[in-house]
Every structure is written in structure tokens, then in C-alpha cells.
Coordinates of C-alpha atoms and ligand atoms in Angstrom, one line a residue:
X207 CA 69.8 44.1 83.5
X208 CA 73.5 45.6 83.9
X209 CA 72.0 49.2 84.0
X210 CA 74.2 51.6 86.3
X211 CA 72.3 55.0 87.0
X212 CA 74.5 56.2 83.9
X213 CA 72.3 54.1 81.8
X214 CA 69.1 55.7 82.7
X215 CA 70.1 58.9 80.6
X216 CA 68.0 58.5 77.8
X217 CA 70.1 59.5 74.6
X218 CA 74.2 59.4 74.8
X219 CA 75.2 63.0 72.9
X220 CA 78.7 64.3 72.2
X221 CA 78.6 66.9 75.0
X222 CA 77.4 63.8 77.1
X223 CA 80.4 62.7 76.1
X224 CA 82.8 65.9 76.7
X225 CA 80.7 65.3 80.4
X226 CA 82.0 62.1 81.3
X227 CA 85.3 63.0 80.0
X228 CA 85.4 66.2 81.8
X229 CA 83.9 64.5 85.1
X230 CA 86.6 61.2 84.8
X231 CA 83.8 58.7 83.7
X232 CA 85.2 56.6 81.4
X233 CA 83.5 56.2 77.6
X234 CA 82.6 52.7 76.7
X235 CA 82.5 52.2 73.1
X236 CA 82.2 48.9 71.1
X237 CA 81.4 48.1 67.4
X238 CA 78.2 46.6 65.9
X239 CA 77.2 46.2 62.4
X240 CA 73.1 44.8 62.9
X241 CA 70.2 45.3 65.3
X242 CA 70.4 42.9 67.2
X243 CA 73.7 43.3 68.4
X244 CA 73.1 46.7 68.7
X245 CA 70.3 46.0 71.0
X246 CA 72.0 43.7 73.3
X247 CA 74.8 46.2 73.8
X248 CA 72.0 49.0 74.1
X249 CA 70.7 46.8 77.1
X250 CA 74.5 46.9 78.7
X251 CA 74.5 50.6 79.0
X252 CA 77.2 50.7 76.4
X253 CA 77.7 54.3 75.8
X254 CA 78.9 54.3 71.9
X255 CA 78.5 51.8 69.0
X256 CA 80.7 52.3 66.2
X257 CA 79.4 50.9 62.8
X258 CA 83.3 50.7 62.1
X259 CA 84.5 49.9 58.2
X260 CA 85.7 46.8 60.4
X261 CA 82.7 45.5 59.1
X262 CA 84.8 44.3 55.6
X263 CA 86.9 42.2 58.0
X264 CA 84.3 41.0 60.1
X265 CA 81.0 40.5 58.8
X266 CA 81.8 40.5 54.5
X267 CA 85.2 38.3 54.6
X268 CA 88.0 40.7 53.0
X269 CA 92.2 41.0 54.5
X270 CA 91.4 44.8 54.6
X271 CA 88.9 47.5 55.3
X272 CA 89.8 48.6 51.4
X273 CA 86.5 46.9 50.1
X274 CA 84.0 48.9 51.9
X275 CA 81.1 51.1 50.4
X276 CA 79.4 53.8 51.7
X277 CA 76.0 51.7 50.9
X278 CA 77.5 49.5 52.8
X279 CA 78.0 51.7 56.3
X280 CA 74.5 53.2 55.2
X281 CA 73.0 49.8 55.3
X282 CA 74.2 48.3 58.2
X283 CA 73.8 52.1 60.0
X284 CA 70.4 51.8 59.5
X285 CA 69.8 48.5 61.1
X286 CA 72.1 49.6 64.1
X287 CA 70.0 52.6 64.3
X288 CA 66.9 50.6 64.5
X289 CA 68.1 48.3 66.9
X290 CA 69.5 50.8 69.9
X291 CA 68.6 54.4 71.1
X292 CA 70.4 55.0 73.8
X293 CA 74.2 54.8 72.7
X294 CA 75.7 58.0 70.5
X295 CA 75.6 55.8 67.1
X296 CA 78.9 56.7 64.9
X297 CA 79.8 55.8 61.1
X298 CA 82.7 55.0 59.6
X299 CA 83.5 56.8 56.4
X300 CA 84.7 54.3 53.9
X301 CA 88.2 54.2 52.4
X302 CA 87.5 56.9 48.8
X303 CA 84.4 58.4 50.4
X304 CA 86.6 61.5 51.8
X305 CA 89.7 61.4 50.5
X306 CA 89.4 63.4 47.0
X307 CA 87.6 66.7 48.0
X308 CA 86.7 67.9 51.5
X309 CA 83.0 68.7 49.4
X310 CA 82.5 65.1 48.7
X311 CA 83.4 64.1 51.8
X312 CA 81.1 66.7 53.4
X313 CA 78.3 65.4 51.0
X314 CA 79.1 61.6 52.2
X315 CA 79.0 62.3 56.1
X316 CA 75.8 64.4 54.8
X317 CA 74.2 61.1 53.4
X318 CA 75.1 59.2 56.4
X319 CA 73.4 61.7 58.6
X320 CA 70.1 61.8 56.9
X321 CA 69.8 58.3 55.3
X322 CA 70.8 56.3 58.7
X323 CA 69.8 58.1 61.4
X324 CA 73.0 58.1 63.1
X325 CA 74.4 61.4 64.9
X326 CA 78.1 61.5 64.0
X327 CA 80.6 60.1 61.7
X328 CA 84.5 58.7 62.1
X329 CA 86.6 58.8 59.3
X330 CA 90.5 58.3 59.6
X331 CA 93.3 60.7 59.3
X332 CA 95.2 63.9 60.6
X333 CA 95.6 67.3 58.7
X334 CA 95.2 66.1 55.7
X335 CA 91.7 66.1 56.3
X336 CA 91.2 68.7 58.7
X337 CA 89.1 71.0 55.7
X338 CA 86.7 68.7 55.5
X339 CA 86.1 68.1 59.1
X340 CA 86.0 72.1 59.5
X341 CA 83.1 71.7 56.9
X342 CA 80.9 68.7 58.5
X343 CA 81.5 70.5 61.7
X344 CA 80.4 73.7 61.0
X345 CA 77.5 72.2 59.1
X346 CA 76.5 70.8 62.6
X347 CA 77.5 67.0 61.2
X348 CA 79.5 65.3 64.5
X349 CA 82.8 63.9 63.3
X350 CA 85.2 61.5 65.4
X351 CA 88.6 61.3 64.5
X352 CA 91.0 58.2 64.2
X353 CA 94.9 58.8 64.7
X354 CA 97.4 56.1 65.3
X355 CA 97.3 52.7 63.5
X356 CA 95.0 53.8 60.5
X357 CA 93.4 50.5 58.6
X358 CA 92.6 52.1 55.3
X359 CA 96.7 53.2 54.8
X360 CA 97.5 49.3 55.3
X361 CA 98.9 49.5 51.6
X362 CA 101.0 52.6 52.5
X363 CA 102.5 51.1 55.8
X364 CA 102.5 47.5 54.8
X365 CA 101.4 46.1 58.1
X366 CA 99.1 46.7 61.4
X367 CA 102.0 47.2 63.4
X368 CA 102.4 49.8 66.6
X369 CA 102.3 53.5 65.3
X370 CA 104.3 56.5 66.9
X371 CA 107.1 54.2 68.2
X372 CA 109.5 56.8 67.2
X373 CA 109.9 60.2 67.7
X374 CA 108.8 61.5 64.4
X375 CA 105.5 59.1 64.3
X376 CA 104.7 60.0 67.9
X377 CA 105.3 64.0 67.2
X378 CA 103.1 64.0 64.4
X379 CA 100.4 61.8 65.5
X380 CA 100.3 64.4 68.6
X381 CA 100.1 67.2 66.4
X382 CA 97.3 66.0 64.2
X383 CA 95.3 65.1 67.6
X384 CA 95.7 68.9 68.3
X385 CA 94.4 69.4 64.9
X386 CA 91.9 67.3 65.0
X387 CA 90.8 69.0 68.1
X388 CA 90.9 72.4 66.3
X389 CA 89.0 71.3 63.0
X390 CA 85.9 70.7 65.6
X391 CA 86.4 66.8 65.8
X392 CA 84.1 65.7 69.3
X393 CA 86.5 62.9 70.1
X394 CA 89.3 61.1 68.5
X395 CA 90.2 57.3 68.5
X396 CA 93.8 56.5 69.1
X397 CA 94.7 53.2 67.4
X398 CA 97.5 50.8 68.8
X399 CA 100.1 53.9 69.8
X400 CA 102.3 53.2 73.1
X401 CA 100.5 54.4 76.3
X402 CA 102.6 57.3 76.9
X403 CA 101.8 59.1 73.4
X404 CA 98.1 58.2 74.6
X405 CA 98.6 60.0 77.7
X406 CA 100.0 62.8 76.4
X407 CA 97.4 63.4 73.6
X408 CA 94.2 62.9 76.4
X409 CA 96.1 65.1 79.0
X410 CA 96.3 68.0 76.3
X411 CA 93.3 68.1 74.5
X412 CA 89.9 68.9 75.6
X413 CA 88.1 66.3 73.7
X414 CA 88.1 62.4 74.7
X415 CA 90.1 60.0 73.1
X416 CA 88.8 56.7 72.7
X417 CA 91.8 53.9 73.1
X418 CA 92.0 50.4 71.2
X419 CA 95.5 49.2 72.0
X420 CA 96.7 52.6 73.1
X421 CA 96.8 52.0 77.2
X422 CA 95.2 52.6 80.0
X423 CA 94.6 56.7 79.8
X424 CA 92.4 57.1 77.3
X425 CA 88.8 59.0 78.0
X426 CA 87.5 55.3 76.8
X427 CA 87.7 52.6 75.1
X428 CA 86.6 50.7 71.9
X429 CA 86.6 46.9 71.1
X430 CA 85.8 44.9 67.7
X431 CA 83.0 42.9 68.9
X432 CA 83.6 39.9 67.7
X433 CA 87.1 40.1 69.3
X434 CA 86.2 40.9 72.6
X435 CA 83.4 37.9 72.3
X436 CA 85.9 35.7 71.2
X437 CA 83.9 34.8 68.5
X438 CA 87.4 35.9 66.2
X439 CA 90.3 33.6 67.4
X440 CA 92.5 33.9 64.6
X441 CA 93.4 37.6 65.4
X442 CA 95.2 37.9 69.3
X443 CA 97.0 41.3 69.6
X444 CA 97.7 42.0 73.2
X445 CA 95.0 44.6 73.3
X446 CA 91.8 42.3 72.9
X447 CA 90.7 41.1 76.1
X448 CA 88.5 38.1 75.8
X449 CA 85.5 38.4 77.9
X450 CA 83.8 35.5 76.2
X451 CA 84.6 32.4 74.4
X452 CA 81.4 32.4 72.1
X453 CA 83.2 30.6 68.9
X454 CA 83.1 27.6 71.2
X455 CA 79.7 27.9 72.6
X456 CA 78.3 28.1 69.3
X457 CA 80.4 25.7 67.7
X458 CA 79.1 22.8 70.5
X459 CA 75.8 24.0 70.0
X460 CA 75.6 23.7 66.2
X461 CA 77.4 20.4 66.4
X462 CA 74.4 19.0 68.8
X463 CA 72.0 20.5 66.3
X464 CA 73.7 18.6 63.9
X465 CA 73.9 15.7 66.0
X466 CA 70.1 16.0 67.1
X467 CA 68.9 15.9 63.4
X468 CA 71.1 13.2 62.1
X469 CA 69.7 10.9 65.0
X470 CA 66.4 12.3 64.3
X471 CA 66.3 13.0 68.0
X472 CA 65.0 17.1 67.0
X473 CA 62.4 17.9 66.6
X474 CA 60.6 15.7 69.2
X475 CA 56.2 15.5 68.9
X476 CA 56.9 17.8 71.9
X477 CA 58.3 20.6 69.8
X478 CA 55.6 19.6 66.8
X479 CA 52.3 20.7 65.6
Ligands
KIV224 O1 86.4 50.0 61.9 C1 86.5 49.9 63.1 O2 86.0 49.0 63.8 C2 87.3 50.8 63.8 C3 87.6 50.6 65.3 C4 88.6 49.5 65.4 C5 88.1 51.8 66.0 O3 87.7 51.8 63.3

């Protein structure tokens, strides 16, 4: 079922990753927040799932990522966990859970190593929080970076629109990919920054940067679920490709439901005990 010999490999690390990077294979990354979508996308040979802070947006109903707790990425960690082994399982730190000291961060990615089960965390962010990714790192915790358009500063830039469109944005967001790669970061996400700056960044560092919105080059790429399902209509930024158009499948299919039990044509004696 959609297995390429690449899927056979039992357990997706982060030097499988520097691999594929290293040997041209591209990454493919998506999000999930429960088993059972974690399970599907296990079946797809999906590389990694992200248990992004997306989930605020997506599955609890807030504008921002702002909202989200660490329980929160622990909880739904623990269900991805349970529902796929093969892909390299990442969690987002929440907004406040490594901002104020590089030793509470360390002691948050800590929790969501042991408590989840996952094998690396994300959090967002250049060298201002390069100390506490030296920490996790050396402490054998894997952390992913995420440059570019950076969700938990939406009150600080006061909209999702492109980063590193100038000169200054693009220098810096080029020097904190170096730094990320110093600090021991495995990979990086690069958020919504023109393709060039993307090129540039995956052309120079070792690592592999994961791309939503940032072209073509990237080592892989990443995808809100929900987007690339097409179960979220009301957000259409160029860089979601819909692949399916599931809002509508489910939407006819819980209208005949509704349909079916208002005529009382479901259940029939058929489908009774
Ligand atoms: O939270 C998230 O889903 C993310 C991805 C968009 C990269 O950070």
C-alpha cells in the first residue's frame, strides 16, 4: 500500500535523515496531532510527522498558535506515538516553554522526550535560542529548528506574511540557519522565505532543511494536514497544494447520514440485531 523500498526501513532516525539529504532523497514531512492519522500517513511511507503547535489552529479553534500548552503537545504526542513507528516523530515546543531560560527549555524538550515517546523536538527561533539547543543537544535530546515565517512572533510582526524579502531579513535568517546548524540542530524548517534564500541556506549547511512555502530546493518538505487534505478551505496561500478535497467528501457524506435518519431509511433490519 504506497510502500517504496524506502519504506521498508524500519525506524526513520535523524542520521537517516542527514542520509537522504546527503544521497538527494527528498524528506517528506507532514503534521498529525492523533493516531489515527498518524497511522494512515505511517502506511504512506511518510518519513516525518510533526505534532506541530499548529494544532491550536487546527484541531482546538484559536487565530494563533499563542494558546498552546506543553500538556497539550505531550498529549497529542502520545497518541501520534502510538499510532505510527516508522516516521522520526517531532514536537513542537509551545510558545513560553523555551523562551525564559535555556534550563527550562532544556527541562521541557526533556519532558517531551520521556513522557511521549517521541525522538526530537522543534521549537522556533535563531540565536536567541541557540544556548538552549547547545544544551538539549549535548544532552542527546534531537532538536529541529524553524527559521523564516515564525507563528509564535505573529504579535511581534503583525501578520503571516513572506519573511527575508529584504536584504536584512534574508541576511539574518541565513545567519541563524548557520547557527542553528552550529548549536547541533539535525534539521531546520524554513517557513514561507523566497526560494532563493531557501537555496542558499540548503546549499550551505550540512543539515536538511525542511520547506513549507520556501520553493523547490529544500531537503523536504512539510504540509499542515488538514491543508493539503483540503479539509481547511478558508486558508489558500500559494504554497498548499490540495491533493484532496475531503471537506466535501465529508460534508456529502454527513448530509446523507443526516438524510438517511430523518427518512428513517438508516439503519435498515439489515444493519440490525
Ligand atoms: O506547527 C506546525 O504545524 C509547524 C509547521 C507548519 C512547520 O510548525
Amino acid at each position: 500500500m504506497g510502500y517504496t523500498t524506502e519504506s521498508k526501513i524500519k525506524h526513520i532516525t535523524t542520521l537517516r535523515l542527514q542520509e537522504m539529504k546527503d544521497t538527494g532523497r527528498k524528506i517528506v514531512a507532514l503534521t498529525a496531532y492523533d493516531a489515527l492519522v498518524a497511522n494512515i500517513f505511517d502506511q504512506c511511507g511518510v518519513d516525518v510527522i510533526l505534532v506541530g503547535d499548529s494544532v491550536g489552529n487546527v484541531v482546538q479553534g484559536h487565530e494563533t498558535t499563542i494558546p498552546v500548552t506543553l500538556e497539550d503537545i505531550i498529549y497529542h504526542t502520545k497518541a501520534v506515538v502510538k499510532g505510527a513507528s516508522r516516521p522520526l516523530i517531532v514536537a513542537d515546543m509551545p510558545f513560553m516553554t523555551y523562551q525564559v531560560s535555556p534550563n527550562e527549555a532544556f527541562r521541557n524538550a526533556g519532558r517531551l522526550l520521556k513522557e511521549t515517546g517521541c525522538a526530537a523536538v522543534k521549537l522556533e527561533g535563531g540565536s536567541n535560542v541557540t544556548e538552549a539547543i547547545s544544551k538539549m543537544t549535548e544532552a542527546g535530546i534531537p532538536v529541529m529548528g524553524h527559521l523564516g515565517l515564525v507563528p509564535q512572533s505573529i504579535h511581534k510582526f503583525g501578520s503571516y506574511r513572506a519573511r527575508g524579502t529584504d536584504e536584512a531579513e534574508a541576511e539574518k535568517i541565513y545567519k541563524d540557519a548557520v547557527a542553528l546548524e552550529r548549536a547541533g540542530c539535525f534539521a531546520v524548517v524554513l517557513e514561507k522565505i523566497p526560494a532563493e534564500l531557501a537555496k542558499k541556506i540548503s546549499d550551505d549547511i550540512k543539515i536538511p532543511t525542511i520547506g513549507i512555502g520556501a520553493g523547490p530546493h529544500c531537503d523536504g518538505q512539510i504540509l499542515v494536514y488538514t491543508d493539503m487534505l483540503g479539509l481547511t478551505i478558508d486558508f489558500s496561500p500559494r504554497f498548499v497544494r490540495r491533493y484532496a478535497n475531503l471537506l466535501n467528501i465529508v460534508k456529502d457524506a454527513v448530509m446523507q447520514y443526516g438524510k438517511d435518519v430523518r427518512e428513517s431509511s438508516f439503519p435498515t433490519m439489515e444493519e440490525s440485531y
